[in-house]
mmCIF file of C-alpha atoms in Angstrom:
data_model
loop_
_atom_site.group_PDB
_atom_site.id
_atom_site.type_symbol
_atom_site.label_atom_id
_atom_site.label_comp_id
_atom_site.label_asym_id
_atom_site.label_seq_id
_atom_site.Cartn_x
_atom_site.Cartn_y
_atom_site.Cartn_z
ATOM 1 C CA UNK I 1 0.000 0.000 0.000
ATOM 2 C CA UNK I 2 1.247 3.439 -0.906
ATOM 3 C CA UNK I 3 0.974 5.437 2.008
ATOM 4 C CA UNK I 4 -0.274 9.320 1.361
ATOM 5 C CA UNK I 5 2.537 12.178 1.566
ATOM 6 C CA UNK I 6 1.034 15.151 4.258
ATOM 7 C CA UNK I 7 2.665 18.151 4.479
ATOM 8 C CA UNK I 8 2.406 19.981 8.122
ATOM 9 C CA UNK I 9 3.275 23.666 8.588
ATOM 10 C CA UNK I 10 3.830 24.794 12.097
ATOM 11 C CA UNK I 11 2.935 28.596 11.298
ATOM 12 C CA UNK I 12 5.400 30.755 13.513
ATOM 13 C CA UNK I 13 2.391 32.236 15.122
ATOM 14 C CA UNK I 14 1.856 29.066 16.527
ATOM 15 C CA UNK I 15 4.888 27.686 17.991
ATOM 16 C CA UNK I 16 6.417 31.484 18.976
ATOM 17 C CA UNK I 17 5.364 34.701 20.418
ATOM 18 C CA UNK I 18 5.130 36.818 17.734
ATOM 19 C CA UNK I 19 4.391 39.992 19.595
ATOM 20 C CA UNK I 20 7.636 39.527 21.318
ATOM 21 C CA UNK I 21 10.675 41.768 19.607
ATOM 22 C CA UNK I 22 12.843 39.028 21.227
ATOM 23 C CA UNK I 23 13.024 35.489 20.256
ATOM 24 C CA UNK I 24 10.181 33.219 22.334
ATOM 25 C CA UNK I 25 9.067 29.989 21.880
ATOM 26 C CA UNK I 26 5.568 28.795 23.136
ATOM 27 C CA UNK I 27 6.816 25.592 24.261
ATOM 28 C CA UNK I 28 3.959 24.161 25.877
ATOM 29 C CA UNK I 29 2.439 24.194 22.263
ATOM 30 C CA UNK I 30 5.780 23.035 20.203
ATOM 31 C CA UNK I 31 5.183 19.751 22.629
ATOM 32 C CA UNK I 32 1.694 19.328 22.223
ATOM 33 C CA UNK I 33 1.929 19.422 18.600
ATOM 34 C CA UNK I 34 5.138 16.848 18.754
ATOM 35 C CA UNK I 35 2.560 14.540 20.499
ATOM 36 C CA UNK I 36 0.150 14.892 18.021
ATOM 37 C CA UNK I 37 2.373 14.224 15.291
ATOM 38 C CA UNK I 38 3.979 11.241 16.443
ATOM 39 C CA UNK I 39 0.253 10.106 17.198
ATOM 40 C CA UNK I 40 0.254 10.625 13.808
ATOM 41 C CA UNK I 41 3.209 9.525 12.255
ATOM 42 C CA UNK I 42 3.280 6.032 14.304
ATOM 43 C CA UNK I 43 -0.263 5.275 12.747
ATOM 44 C CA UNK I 44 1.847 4.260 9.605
ATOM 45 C CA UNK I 45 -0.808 5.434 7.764
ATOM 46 C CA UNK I 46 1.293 8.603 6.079
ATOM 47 C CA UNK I 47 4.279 9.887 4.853
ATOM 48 C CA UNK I 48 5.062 13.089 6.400
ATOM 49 C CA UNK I 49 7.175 16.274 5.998
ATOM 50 C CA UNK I 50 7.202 19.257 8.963
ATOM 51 C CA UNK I 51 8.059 22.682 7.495
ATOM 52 C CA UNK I 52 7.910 25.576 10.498
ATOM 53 C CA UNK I 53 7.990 29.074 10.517
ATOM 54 C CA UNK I 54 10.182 31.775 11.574
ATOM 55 C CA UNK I 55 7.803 33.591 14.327
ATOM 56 C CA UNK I 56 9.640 35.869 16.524
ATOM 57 C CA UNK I 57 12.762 34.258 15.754
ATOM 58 C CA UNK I 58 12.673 35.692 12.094
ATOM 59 C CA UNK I 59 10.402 38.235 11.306
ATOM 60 C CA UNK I 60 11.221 41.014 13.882
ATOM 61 C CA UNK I 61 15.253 41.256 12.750
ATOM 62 C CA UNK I 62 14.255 40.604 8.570
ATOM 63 C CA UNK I 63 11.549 43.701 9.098
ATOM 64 C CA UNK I 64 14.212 45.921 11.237
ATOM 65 C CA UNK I 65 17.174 45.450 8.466
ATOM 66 C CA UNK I 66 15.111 44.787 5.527
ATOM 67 C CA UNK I 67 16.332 41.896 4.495
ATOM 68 C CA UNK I 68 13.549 40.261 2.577
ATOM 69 C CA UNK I 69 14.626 42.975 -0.107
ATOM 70 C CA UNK I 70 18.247 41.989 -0.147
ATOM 71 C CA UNK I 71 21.894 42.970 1.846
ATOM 72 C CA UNK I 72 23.705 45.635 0.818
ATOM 73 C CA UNK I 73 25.295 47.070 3.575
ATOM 74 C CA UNK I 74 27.383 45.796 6.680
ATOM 75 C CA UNK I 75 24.668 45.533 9.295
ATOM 76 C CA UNK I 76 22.582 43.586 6.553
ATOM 77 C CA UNK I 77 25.253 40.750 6.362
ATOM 78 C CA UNK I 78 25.509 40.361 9.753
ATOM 79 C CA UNK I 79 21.550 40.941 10.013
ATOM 80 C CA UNK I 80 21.647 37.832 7.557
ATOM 81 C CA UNK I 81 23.773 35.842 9.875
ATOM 82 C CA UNK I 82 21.843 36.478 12.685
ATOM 83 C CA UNK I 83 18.564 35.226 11.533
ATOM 84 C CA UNK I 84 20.284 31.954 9.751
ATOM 85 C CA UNK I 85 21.680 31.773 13.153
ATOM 86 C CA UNK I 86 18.384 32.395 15.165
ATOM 87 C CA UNK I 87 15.970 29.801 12.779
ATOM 88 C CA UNK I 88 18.900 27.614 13.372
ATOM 89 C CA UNK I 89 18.120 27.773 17.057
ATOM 90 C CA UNK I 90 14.569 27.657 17.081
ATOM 91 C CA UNK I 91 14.713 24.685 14.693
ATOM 92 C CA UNK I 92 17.103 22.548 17.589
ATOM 93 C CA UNK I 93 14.377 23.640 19.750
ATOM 94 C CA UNK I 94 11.851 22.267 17.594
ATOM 95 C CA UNK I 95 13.928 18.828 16.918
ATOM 96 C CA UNK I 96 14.027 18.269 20.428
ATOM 97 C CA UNK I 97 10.841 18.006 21.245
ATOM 98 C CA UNK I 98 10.128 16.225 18.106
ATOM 99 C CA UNK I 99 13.100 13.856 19.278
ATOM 100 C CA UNK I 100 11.410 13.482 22.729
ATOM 101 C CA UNK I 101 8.502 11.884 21.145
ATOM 102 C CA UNK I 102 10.581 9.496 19.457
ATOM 103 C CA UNK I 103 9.884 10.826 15.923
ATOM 104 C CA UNK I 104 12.408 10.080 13.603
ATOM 105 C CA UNK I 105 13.201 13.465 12.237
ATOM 106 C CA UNK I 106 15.847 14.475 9.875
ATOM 107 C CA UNK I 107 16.707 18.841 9.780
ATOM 108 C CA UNK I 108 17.482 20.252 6.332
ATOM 109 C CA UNK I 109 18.370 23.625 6.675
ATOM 110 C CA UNK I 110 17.288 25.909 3.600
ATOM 111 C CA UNK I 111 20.178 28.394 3.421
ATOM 112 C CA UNK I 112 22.305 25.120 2.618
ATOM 113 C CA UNK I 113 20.689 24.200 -0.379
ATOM 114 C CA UNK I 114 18.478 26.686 -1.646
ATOM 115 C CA UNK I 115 18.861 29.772 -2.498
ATOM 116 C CA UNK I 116 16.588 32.605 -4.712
ATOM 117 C CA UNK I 117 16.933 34.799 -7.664
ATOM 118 C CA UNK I 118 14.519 38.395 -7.157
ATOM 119 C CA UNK I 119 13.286 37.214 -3.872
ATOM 120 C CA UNK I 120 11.846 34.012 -5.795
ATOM 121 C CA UNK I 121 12.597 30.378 -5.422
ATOM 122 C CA UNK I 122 15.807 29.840 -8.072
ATOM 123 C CA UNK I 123 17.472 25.854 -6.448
ATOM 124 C CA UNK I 124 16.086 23.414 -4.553
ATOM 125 C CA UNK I 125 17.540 20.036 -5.054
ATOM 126 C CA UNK I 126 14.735 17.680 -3.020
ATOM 127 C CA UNK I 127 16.302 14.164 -3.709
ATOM 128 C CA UNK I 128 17.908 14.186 0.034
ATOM 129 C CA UNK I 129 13.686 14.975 1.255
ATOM 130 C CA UNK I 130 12.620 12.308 -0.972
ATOM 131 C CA UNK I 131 15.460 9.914 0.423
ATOM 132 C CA UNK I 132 14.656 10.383 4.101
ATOM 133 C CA UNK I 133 10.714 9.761 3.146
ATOM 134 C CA UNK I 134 11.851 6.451 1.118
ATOM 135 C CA UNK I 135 13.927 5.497 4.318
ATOM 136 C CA UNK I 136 10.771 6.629 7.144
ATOM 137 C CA UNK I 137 12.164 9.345 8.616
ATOM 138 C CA UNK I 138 10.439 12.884 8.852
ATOM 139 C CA UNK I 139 12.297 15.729 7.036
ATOM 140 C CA UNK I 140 11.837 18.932 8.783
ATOM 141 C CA UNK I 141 12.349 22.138 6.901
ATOM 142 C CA UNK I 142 11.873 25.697 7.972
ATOM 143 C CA UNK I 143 11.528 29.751 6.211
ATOM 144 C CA UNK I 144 14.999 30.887 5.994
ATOM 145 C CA UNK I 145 17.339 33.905 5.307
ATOM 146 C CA UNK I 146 18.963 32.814 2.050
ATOM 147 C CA UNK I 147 21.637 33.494 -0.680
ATOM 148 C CA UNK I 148 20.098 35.580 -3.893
ATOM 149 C CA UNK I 149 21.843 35.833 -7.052
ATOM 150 C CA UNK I 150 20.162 39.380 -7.655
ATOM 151 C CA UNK I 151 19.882 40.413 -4.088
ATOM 152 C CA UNK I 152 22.896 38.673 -2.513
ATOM 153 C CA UNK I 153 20.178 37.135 -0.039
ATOM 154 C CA UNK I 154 16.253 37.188 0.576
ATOM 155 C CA UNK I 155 13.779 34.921 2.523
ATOM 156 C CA UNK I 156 12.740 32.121 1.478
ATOM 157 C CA UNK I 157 9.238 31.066 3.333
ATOM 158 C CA UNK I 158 8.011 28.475 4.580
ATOM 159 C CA UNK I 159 4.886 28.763 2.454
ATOM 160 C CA UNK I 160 7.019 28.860 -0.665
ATOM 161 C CA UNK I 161 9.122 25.381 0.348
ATOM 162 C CA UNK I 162 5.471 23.737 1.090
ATOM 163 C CA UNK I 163 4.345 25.127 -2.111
ATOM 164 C CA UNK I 164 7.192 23.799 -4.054
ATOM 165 C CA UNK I 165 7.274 20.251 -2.938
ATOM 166 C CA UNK I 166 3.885 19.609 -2.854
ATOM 167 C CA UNK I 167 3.926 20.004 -6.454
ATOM 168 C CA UNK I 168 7.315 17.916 -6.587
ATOM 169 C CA UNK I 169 6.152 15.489 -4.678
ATOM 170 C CA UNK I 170 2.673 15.384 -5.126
ATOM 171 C CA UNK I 171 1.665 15.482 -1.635
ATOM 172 C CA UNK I 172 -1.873 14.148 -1.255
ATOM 173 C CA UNK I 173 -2.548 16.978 1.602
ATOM 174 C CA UNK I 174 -1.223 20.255 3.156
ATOM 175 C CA UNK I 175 -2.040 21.294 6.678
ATOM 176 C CA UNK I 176 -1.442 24.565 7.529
ATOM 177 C CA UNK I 177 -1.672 25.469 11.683
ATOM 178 C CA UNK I 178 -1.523 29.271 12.668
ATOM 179 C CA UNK I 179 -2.977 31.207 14.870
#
């Protein structure tokens, strides 16, 4: 039996306080939805792939040095390090409580193998996504500060990697949660 791909989004609304100008998870709800998910994953009825978003770990430093529009200047680069370094972080968060459930997750981080031309999606090379779904594991992806050949860098969303490889893949459904 082929087992249906799902797509999950963990909208950074969600799983971080948004309001906050400082990085905070909500982690009360990160674990809740790792329970739920490895409800779901050790059903064996799916295939699954996690994407999460940036929250308060993203948006607040991309909006104060414009970086969704490129980097230009010296506080840009390091404004671009920063928030690689930051959904970095709040990824490992996310992995561990994924980990506690037992879930067999895999991280893929973006800025490693993606990058975007005018702000849009330019590379993304899924055969090591489709490789951890052959071999049961969960690949977790996240919205990302990224390298732009136009730009130098721009974000690449969350949305936008969902959209993508549901149409690669040909995921059966996509479940967005936000607030």
């Amino acid at each position: 039996m082929i087992r249906p791909l799902l797509i999950i989004k963990f909208g950074g609304s969600v799983i971080t306080d948004k309001t906050k100008s400082e990085p905070k998870i909500r982690a009360n709800i990160i674990n809740s939805l790792s329970s739920e998910l490895s409800q779901l994953y050790k059903s064996g009825r799916y295939k699954i792939i996690l994407v999460h978003g940036a929250g308060s770990f993203g948006h607040p430093i991309v909006k104060k040095f414009n970086l969704q529009h490129g980097m230009k200047t010296a506080e840009q680069h390091l404004a671009f390090s920063q928030t690689q370094q930051s959904m970095i972080t709040l990824n490992n968060l996310i992995m561990k409580a994924l980990i506690n459930q037992s879930l067999p997750v895999v991280s893929f981080t973006p800025h490693s193998f993606m990058h975007n031309s005018e702000g849009l999606l330019q590379s993304f090379d899924s055969s090591l996504i489709e490789t951890s779904l052959q071999k049961n594991h969960i690949p977790v992806l996240y919205g990302d500060a990224v390298f732009d050949n136009q730009w130098n860098c721009s974000i690449l969303s969350g949305d936008t990697i969902i959209s993508y490889l549901a149409s690669k893949l040909k995921a059966d459904q996509v479940i967005f949660l936000s607030d």
